[in-house]
Short mmCIF file of C-alpha atoms in Angstrom, two decimals:
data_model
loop_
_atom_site.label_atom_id
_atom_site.label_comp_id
_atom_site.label_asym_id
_atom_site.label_seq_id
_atom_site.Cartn_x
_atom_site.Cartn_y
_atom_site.Cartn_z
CA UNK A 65 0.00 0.00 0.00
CA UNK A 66 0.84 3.73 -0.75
CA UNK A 67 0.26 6.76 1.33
CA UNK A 68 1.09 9.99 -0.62
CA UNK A 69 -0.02 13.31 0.28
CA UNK A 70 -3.81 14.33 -1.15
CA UNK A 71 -2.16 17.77 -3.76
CA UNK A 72 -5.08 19.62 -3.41
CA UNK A 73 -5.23 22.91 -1.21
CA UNK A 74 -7.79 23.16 1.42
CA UNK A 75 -10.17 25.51 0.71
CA UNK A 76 -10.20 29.10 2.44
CA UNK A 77 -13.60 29.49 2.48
CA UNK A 78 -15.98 26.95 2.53
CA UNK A 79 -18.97 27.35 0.37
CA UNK A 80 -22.29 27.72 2.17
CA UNK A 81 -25.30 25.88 1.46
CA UNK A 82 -27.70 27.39 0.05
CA UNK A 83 -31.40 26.66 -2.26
CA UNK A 84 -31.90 27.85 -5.80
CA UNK A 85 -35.60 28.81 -6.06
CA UNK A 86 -38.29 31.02 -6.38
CA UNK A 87 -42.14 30.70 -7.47
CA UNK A 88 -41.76 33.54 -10.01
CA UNK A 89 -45.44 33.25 -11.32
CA UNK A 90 -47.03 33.98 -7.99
CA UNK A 91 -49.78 37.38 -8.95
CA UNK A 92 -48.05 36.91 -12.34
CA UNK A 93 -44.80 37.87 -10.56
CA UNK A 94 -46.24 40.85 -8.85
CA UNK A 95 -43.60 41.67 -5.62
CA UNK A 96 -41.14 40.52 -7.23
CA UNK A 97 -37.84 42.10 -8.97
CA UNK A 98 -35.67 40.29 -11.06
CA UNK A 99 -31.98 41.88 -10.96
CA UNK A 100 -30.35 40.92 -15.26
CA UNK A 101 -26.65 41.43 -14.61
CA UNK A 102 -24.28 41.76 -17.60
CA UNK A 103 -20.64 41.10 -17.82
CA UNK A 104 -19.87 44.00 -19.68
CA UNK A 105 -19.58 42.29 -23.41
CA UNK A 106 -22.00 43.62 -25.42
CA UNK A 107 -23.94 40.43 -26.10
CA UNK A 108 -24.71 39.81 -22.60
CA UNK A 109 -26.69 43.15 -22.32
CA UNK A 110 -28.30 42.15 -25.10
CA UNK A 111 -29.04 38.92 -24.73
CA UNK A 112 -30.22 40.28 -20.87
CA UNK A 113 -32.77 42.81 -22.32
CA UNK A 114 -34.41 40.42 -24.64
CA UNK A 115 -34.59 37.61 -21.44
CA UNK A 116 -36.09 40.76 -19.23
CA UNK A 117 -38.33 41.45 -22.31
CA UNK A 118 -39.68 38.02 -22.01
CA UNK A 119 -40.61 37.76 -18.57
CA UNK A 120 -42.63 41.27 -18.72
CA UNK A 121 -44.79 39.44 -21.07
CA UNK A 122 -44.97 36.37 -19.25
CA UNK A 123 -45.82 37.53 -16.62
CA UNK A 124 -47.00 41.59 -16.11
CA UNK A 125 -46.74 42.04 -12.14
CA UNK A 126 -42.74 41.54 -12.70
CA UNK A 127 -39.87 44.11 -11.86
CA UNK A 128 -37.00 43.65 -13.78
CA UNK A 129 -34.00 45.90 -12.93
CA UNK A 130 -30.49 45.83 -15.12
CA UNK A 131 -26.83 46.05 -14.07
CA UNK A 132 -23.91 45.65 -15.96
CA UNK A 133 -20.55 45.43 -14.26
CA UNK A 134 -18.71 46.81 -17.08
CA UNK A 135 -15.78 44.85 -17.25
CA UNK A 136 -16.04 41.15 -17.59
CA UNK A 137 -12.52 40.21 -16.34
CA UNK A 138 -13.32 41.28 -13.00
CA UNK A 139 -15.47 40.60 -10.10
CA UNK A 140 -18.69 42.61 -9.39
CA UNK A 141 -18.10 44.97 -7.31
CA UNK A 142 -19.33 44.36 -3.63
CA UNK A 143 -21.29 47.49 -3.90
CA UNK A 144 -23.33 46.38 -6.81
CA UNK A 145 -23.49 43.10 -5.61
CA UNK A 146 -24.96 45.10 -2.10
CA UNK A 147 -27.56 47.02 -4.57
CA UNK A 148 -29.04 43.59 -5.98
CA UNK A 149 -29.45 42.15 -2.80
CA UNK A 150 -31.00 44.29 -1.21
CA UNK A 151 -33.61 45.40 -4.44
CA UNK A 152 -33.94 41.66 -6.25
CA UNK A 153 -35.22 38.63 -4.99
CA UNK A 154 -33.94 36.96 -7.81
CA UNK A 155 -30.84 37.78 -9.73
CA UNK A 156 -30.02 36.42 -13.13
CA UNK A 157 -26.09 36.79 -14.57
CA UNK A 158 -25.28 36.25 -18.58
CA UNK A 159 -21.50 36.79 -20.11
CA UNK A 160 -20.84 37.46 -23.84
CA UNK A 161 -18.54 38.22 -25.98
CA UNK B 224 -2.77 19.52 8.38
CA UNK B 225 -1.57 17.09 5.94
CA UNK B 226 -4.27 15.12 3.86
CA UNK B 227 -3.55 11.50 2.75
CA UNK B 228 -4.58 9.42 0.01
CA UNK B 229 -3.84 5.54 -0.73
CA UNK B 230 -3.01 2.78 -3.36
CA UNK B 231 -2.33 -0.15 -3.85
CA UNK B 232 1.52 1.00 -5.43
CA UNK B 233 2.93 3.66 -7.14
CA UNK B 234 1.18 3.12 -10.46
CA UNK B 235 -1.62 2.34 -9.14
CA UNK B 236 -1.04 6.45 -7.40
CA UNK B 237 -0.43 8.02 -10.29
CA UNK B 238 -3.35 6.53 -11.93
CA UNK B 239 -5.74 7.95 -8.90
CA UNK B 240 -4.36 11.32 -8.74
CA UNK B 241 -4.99 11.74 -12.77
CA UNK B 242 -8.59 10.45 -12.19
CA UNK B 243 -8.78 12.98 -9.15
CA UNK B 244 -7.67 15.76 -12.02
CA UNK B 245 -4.62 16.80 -10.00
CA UNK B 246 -2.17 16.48 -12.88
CA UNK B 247 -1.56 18.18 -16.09
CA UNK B 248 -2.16 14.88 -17.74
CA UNK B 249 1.52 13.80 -17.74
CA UNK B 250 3.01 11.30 -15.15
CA UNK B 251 4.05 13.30 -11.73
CA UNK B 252 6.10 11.89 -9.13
CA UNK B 253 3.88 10.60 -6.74
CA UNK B 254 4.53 12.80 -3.03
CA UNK B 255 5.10 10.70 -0.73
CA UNK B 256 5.38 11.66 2.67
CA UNK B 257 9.41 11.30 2.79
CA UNK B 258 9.67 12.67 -0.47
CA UNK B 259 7.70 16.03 0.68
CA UNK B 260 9.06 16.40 3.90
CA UNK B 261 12.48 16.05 2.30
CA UNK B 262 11.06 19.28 -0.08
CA UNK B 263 9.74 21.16 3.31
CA UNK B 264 12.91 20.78 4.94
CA UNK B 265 14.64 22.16 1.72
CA UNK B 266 12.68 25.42 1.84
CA UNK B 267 13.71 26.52 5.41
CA UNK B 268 9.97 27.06 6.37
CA UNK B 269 7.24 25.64 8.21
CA UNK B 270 4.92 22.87 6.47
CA UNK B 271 1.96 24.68 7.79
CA UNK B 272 3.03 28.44 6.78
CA UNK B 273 0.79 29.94 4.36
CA UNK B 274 1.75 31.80 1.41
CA UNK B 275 -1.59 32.85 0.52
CA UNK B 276 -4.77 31.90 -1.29
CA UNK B 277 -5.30 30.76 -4.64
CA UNK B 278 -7.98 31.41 -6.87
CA UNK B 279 -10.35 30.80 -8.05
CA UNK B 280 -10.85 27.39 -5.56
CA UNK B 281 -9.74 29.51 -2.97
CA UNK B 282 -7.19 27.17 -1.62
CA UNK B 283 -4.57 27.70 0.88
CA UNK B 284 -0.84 27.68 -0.36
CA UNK B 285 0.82 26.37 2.48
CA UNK B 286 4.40 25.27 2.53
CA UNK B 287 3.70 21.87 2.15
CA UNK B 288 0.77 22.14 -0.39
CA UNK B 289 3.79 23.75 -2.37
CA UNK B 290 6.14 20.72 -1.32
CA UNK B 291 3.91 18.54 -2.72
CA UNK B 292 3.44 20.35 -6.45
CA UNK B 293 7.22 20.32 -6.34
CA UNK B 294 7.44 16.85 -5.82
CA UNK B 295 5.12 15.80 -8.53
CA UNK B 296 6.73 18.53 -10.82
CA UNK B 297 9.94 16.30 -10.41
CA UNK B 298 12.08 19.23 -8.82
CA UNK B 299 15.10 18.58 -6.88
CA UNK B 300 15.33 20.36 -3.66
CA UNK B 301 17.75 23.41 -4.92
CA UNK B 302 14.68 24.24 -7.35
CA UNK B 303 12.45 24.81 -4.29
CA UNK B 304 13.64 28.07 -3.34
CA UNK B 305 12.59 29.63 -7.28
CA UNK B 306 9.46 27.55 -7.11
CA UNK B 307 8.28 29.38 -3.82
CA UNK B 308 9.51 32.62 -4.86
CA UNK B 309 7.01 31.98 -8.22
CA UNK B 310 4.24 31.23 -6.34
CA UNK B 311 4.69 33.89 -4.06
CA UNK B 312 5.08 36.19 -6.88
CA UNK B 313 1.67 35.16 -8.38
CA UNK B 314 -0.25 35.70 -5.30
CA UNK B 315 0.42 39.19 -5.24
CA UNK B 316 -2.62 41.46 -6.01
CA UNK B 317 -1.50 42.91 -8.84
CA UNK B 318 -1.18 39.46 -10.26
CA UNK B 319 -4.83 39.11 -10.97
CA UNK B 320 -4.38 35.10 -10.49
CA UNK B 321 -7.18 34.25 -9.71
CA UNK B 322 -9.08 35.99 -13.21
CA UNK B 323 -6.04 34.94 -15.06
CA UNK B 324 -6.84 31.25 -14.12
CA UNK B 325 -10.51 32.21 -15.38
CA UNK B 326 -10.06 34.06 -18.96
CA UNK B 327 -10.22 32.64 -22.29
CA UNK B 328 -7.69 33.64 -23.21
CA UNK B 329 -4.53 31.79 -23.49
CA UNK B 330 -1.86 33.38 -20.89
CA UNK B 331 0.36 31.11 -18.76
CA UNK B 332 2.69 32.77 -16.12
CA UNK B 333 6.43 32.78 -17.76
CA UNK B 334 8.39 32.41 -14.57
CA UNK B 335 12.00 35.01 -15.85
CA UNK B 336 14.77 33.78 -13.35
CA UNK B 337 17.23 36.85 -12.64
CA UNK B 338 20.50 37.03 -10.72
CA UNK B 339 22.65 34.35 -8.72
CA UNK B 340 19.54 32.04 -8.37
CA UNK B 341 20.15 31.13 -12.04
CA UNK B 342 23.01 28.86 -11.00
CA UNK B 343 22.52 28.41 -7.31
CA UNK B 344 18.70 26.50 -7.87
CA UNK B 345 19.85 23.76 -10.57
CA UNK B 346 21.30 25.27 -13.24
CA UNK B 347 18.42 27.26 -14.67
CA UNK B 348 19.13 27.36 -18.77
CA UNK B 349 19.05 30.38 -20.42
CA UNK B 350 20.58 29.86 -23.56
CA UNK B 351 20.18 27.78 -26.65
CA UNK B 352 16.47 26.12 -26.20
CA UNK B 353 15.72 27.25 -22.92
CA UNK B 354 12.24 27.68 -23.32
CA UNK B 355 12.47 23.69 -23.69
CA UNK B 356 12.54 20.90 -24.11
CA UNK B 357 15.55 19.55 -22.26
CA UNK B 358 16.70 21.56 -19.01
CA UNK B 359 15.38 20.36 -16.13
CA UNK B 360 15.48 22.92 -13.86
CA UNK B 361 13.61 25.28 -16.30
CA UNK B 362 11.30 22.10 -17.06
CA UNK B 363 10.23 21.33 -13.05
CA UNK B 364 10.16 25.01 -12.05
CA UNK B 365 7.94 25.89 -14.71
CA UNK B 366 5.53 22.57 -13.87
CA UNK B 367 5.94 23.03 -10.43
CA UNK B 368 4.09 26.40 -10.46
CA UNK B 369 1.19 25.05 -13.13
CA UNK B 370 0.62 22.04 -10.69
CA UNK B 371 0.13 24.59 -7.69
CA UNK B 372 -2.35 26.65 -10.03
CA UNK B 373 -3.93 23.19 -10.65
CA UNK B 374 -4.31 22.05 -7.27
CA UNK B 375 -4.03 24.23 -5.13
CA UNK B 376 -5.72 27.51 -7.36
CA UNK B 377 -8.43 24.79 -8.67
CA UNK B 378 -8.13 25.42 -11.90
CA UNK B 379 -9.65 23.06 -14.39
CA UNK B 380 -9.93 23.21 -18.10
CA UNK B 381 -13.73 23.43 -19.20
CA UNK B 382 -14.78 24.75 -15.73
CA UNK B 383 -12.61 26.98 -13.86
CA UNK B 384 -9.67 27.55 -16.41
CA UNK B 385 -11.57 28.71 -19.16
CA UNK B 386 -9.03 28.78 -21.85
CA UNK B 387 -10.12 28.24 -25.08
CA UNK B 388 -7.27 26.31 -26.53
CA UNK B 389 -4.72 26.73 -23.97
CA UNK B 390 -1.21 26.92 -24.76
CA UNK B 391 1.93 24.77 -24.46
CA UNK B 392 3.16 27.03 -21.26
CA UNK B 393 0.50 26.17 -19.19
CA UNK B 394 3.03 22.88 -19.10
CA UNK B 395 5.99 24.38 -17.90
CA UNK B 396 7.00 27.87 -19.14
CA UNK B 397 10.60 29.12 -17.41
CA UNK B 398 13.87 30.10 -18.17
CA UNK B 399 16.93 32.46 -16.98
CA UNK B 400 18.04 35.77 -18.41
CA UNK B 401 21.65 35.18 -20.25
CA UNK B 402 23.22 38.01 -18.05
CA UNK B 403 26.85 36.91 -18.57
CA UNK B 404 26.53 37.62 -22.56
CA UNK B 405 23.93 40.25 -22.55
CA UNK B 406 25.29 43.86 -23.35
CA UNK B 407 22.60 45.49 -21.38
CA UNK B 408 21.54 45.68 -17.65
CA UNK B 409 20.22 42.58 -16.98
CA UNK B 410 15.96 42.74 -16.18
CA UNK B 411 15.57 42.60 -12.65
CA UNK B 412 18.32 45.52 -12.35
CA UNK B 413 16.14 47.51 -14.30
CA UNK B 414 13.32 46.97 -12.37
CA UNK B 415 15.03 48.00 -9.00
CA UNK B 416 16.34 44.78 -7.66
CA UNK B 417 20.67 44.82 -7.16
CA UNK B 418 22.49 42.86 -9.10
CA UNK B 419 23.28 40.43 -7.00
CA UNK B 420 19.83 39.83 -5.96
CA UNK B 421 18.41 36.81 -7.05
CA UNK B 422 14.85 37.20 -8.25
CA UNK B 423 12.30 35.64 -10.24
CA UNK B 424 9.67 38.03 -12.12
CA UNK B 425 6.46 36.70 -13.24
CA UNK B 426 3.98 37.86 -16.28
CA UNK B 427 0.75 36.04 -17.99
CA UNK B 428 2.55 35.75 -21.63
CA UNK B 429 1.13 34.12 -24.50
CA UNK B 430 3.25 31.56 -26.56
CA UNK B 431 6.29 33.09 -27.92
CA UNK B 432 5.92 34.70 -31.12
CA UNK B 433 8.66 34.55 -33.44
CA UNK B 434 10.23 37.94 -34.84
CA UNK B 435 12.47 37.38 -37.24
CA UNK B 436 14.89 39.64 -38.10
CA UNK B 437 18.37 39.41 -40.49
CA UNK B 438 20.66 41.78 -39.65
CA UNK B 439 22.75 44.25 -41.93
CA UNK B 440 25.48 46.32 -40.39
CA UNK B 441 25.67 48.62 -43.66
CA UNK B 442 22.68 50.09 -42.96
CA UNK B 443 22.48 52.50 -40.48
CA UNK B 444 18.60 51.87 -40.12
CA UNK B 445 19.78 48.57 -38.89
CA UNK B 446 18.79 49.04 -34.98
CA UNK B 447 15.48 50.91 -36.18
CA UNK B 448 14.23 48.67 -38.70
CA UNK B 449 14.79 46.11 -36.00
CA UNK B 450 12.54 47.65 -33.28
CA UNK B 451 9.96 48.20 -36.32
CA UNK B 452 10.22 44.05 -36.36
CA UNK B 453 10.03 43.34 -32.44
CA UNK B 454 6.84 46.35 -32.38
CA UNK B 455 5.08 44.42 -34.81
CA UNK B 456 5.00 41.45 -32.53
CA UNK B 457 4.76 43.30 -29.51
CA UNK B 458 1.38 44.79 -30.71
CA UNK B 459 -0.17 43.86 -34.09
CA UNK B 460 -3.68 44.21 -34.55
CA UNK B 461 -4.48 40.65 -33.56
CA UNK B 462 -2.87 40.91 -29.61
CA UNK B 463 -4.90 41.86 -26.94
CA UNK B 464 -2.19 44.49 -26.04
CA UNK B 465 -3.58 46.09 -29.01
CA UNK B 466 -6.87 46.02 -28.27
CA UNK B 467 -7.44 45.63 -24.27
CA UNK B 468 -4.61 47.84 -23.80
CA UNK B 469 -2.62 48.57 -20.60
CA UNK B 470 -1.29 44.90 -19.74
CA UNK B 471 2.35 44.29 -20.17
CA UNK B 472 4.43 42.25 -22.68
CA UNK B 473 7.82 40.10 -22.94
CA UNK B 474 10.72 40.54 -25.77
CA UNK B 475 13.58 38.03 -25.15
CA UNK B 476 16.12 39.23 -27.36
CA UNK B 477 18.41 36.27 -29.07
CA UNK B 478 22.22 37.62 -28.36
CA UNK B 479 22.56 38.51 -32.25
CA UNK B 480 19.88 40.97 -32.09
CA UNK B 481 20.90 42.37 -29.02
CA UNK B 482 24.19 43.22 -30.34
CA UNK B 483 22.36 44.78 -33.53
CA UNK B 484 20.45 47.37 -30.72
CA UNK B 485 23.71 47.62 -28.16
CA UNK B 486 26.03 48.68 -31.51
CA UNK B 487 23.70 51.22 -32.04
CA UNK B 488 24.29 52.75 -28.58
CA UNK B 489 20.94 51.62 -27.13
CA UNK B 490 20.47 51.20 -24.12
CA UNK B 491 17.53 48.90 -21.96
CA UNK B 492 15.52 52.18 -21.41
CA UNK B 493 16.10 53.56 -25.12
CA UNK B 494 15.14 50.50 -26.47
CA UNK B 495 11.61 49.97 -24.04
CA UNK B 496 10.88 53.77 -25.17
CA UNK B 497 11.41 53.21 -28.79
CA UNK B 498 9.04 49.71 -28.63
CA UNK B 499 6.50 51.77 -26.45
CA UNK B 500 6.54 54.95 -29.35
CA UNK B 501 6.24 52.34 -32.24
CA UNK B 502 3.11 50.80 -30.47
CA UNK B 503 0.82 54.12 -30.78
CA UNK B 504 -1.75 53.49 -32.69
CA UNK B 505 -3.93 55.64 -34.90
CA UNK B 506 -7.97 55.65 -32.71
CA UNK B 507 -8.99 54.61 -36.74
CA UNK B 508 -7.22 51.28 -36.44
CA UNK B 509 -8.65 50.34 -33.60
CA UNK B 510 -12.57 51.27 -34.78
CA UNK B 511 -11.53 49.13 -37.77
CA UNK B 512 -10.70 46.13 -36.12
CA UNK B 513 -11.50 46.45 -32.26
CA UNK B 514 -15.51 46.08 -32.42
CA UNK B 515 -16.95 47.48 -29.24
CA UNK B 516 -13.19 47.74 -27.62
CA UNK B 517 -12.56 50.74 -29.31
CA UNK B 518 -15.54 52.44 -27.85
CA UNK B 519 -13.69 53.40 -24.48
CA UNK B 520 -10.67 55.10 -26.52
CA UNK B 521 -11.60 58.88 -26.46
CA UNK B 522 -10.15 61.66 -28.54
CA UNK B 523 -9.05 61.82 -32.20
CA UNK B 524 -5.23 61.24 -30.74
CA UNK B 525 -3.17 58.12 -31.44
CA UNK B 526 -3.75 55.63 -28.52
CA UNK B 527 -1.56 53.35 -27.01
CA UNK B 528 -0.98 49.80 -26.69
CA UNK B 529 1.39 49.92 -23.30
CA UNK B 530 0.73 52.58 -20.38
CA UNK B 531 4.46 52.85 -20.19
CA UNK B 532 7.60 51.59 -21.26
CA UNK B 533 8.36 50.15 -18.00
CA UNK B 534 5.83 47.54 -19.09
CA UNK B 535 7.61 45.99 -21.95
CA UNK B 536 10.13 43.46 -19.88
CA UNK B 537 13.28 43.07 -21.88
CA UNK B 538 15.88 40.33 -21.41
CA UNK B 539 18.42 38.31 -23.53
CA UNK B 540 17.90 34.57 -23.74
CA UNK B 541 18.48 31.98 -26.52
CA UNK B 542 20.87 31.03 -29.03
CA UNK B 543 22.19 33.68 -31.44
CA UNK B 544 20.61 33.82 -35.10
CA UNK B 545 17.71 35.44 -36.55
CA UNK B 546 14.71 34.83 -34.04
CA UNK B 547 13.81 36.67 -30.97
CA UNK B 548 10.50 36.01 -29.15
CA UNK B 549 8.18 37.97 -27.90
CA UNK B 550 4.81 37.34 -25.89
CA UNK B 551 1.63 39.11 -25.63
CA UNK B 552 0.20 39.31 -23.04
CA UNK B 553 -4.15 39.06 -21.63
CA UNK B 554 -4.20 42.72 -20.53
CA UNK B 555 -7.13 42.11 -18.56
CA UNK B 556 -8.08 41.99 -14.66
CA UNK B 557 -8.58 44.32 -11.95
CA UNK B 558 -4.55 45.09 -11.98
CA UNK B 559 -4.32 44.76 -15.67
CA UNK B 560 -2.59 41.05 -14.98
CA UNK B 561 0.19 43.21 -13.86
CA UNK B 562 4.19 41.58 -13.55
CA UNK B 563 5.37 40.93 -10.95
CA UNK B 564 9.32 40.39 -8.97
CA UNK B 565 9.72 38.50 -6.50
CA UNK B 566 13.10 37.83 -4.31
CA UNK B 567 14.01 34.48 -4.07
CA UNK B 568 15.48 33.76 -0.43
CA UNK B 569 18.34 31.31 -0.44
CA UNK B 570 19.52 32.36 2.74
CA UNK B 571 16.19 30.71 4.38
CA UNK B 572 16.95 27.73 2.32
CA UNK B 573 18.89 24.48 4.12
CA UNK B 574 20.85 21.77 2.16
CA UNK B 575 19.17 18.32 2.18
CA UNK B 576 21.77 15.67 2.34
CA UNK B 577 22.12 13.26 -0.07
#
């Protein structure tokens, strides 16, 4: 038998748990605000607009709100990430190119 | 705390930890615990002492964690000291790592060994082929750092390295400046290190590009037309230093070409402020062939593909004849993917005995 060390790192910070959903169509989405957050290429705005387009019609009682961080080879920034919490109950990110 | 895995033998090992992804899909020395400890003890330091966090997993560069990548890498104890001062060096801020490990694009950190390090930590090659295949030093050091990325950084091709093709650096990409034969201040003295410092300097490059260039000493262009070559590399239309703007970029000179620019009384800083002139671009070229990139360059003026001239790094390396190199660079990240130097400390470093 072989014992040889296990290469990778421990992690810093441990993921937390968390769910992924939401009853969007609830009062055809009335209460709700969906937060469409681009990376900055071009496409994704676009392709965000026409998915924010799309749930308007589907459903009237919706809030959609856009971002776009500008930049796609960096982080959001915590302050925008701040904004969407606190305004979106749901957040939706796209890249493009 | 050290974490263990087990098998039934050696082969059996090697076959687990590429399952596991924790290789670059060539055989690795499997790190065993007398084999790491061996690499701890080399580097002077604790096991446990932590040398930062790696993106984008987030994991903890420890000592050991490094041991261990050295170890598989197939590094010899006197490489240990270069391969910490690389990973140290990449874990700076101004590194952008952990985006780096992200992009599409295809940028690998070239690991530049300066000073008395070159001969002290295995004979690092920086003459004819050193780029590879063939020197071992260059070959481990360079793999060393990748497996850290790997395992340590987390990054995986398809889900958290999101290359599109890769390149052949994100093997192994490392070699030595040829200081002995180079007519001009060697790179880390020009970016503020002593001479007999011994210090590795990081950048994300691209593969090296080929610039080739025959020299005539009848024409007293010679030097220019030269620069005109290396520029053209440096910055076409096609590099993302052209069209992100603001990173940095490498130009190894071969020693025939250095002589060309050193005969014409150039200097390191006359020759990084000619390349930086000769990569101003007209704001037309860029609408032409930058798409939506071109939107943040204001004014009619020329724009430029390198803040300053301090971010073209400039060494000699290679055999002599027509080719030098140069790489491109990703120009993208919070820091602009920034270079960095990094000291390598061979006074913490302890002799392993045989």
């Amino acid at each position: 038998m072989t014992t040889f060390h296990d290469p990778r790192g421990e992690v810093a910070t441990a993921a937390e748990p968390y769910t992924l959903n939401y009853n969007l169509t609830a009062d055809d989405g009335a209460g709700t605000t969906v937060g469409l957050l681009a990376n900055g290429f071009p496409d994704s705005d676009n392709f965000l607009h026409a998915v924010g387009v799309a749930l308007a019609k589907r459903l009237p009682g919706l809030q959609v709100k856009f971002w776009n961080k500008g930049n796609a080879s960096i982080p959001a920034p915590d302050d925008m990430l701040a904004e969407i919490k606190a305004s979106c109950q749901v957040a939706i990110a796209a890249y493009g190119h | 705390m050290a974490e263990w895995l087990e098998a039934a033998d050696e082969a059996a090992a090697l076959e687990q930890l590429h399952e596991l992804g924790c290789t670059d899909g060539l055989p690795v020395v499997i790190p065993t615990a007398d084999r790491v400890e061996r690499m701890v003890l080399a580097s002077g330091q604790s096991a446990d002492m932590v040398l930062g966090v790696m993106g984008p997993a987030l994991g903890v560069a420890t000592v050991e964690k490094v041991a261990v990548a050295a170890v598989m890498a197939g590094c010899t104890a006197e490489h240990m000291p270069v391969v910490m001062a690389a990973v140290q060096a990449v874990l700076q801020p101004e590194f952008d790592l952990t985006e780096m490990q992200s992009t599409t694009h295809c940028t690998a950190p070239l690991v530049i060994v300066n000073g008395p390090a070159r001969n002290a930590c295995g004979g690092i090659a920086s003459g004819f082929g050193a780029l590879g295949p063939g020197h071992r030093a260059n070959a481990s050091i360079g793999r060393a750092l990748r497996l850290t990325m790997i395992n340590i950084g987390g990054a995986r091709p398809g889900s958290s390295d999101m290359a599109l093709l890769g390149h052949p650096g994100k093997f192994t990409y490392c070699l030595a400046e040829d200081e002995e034969h180079s007519p001009f201040t060697p790179l880390h003295v020009g970016r503020g290190f002593a001479p007999d410092d011994s210090v590795v300097t990081v950048i994300g490059a691209e593969a090296p590009h080929s610039v080739i260039y025959s020299g005539n000493a009848d024409d007293p262009d010679d030097a220019e037309n030269l620069l005109h070559q290396l520029a053209v590399g440096l910055a076409n239309m096609a590099t993302n230093n052209a069209v992100l703007t603001g990173g940095g970029a490498v130009v190894v000179l071969n020693p025939e070409h250095a002589q060309i620019l050193s005969q014409a009384n150039l200097t390191r800083e006359h020759i990084m402020q000619r390349l930086w002139e000769l990569t101003h671009f007209p704001k037309a070229q860029l609408q032409q062939y930058g798409g939506s990139f071109a939107t943040r360059i204001t004014g009619d003026d020329d724009y430029r593909a390198f803040n300053a001239p301090e971010d073209i790094l400039l060494l000699m390396a290679g055999g002599s004849g027509l080719y030098s190199m140069v790489m491109p660079s990703w120009c993208a990240g919070k820091h602009k993917n920034s270079a960095v130097s990094q000291l390598v400390e061979l006074n913490q470093f302890c002799e392993i005995p045989g």
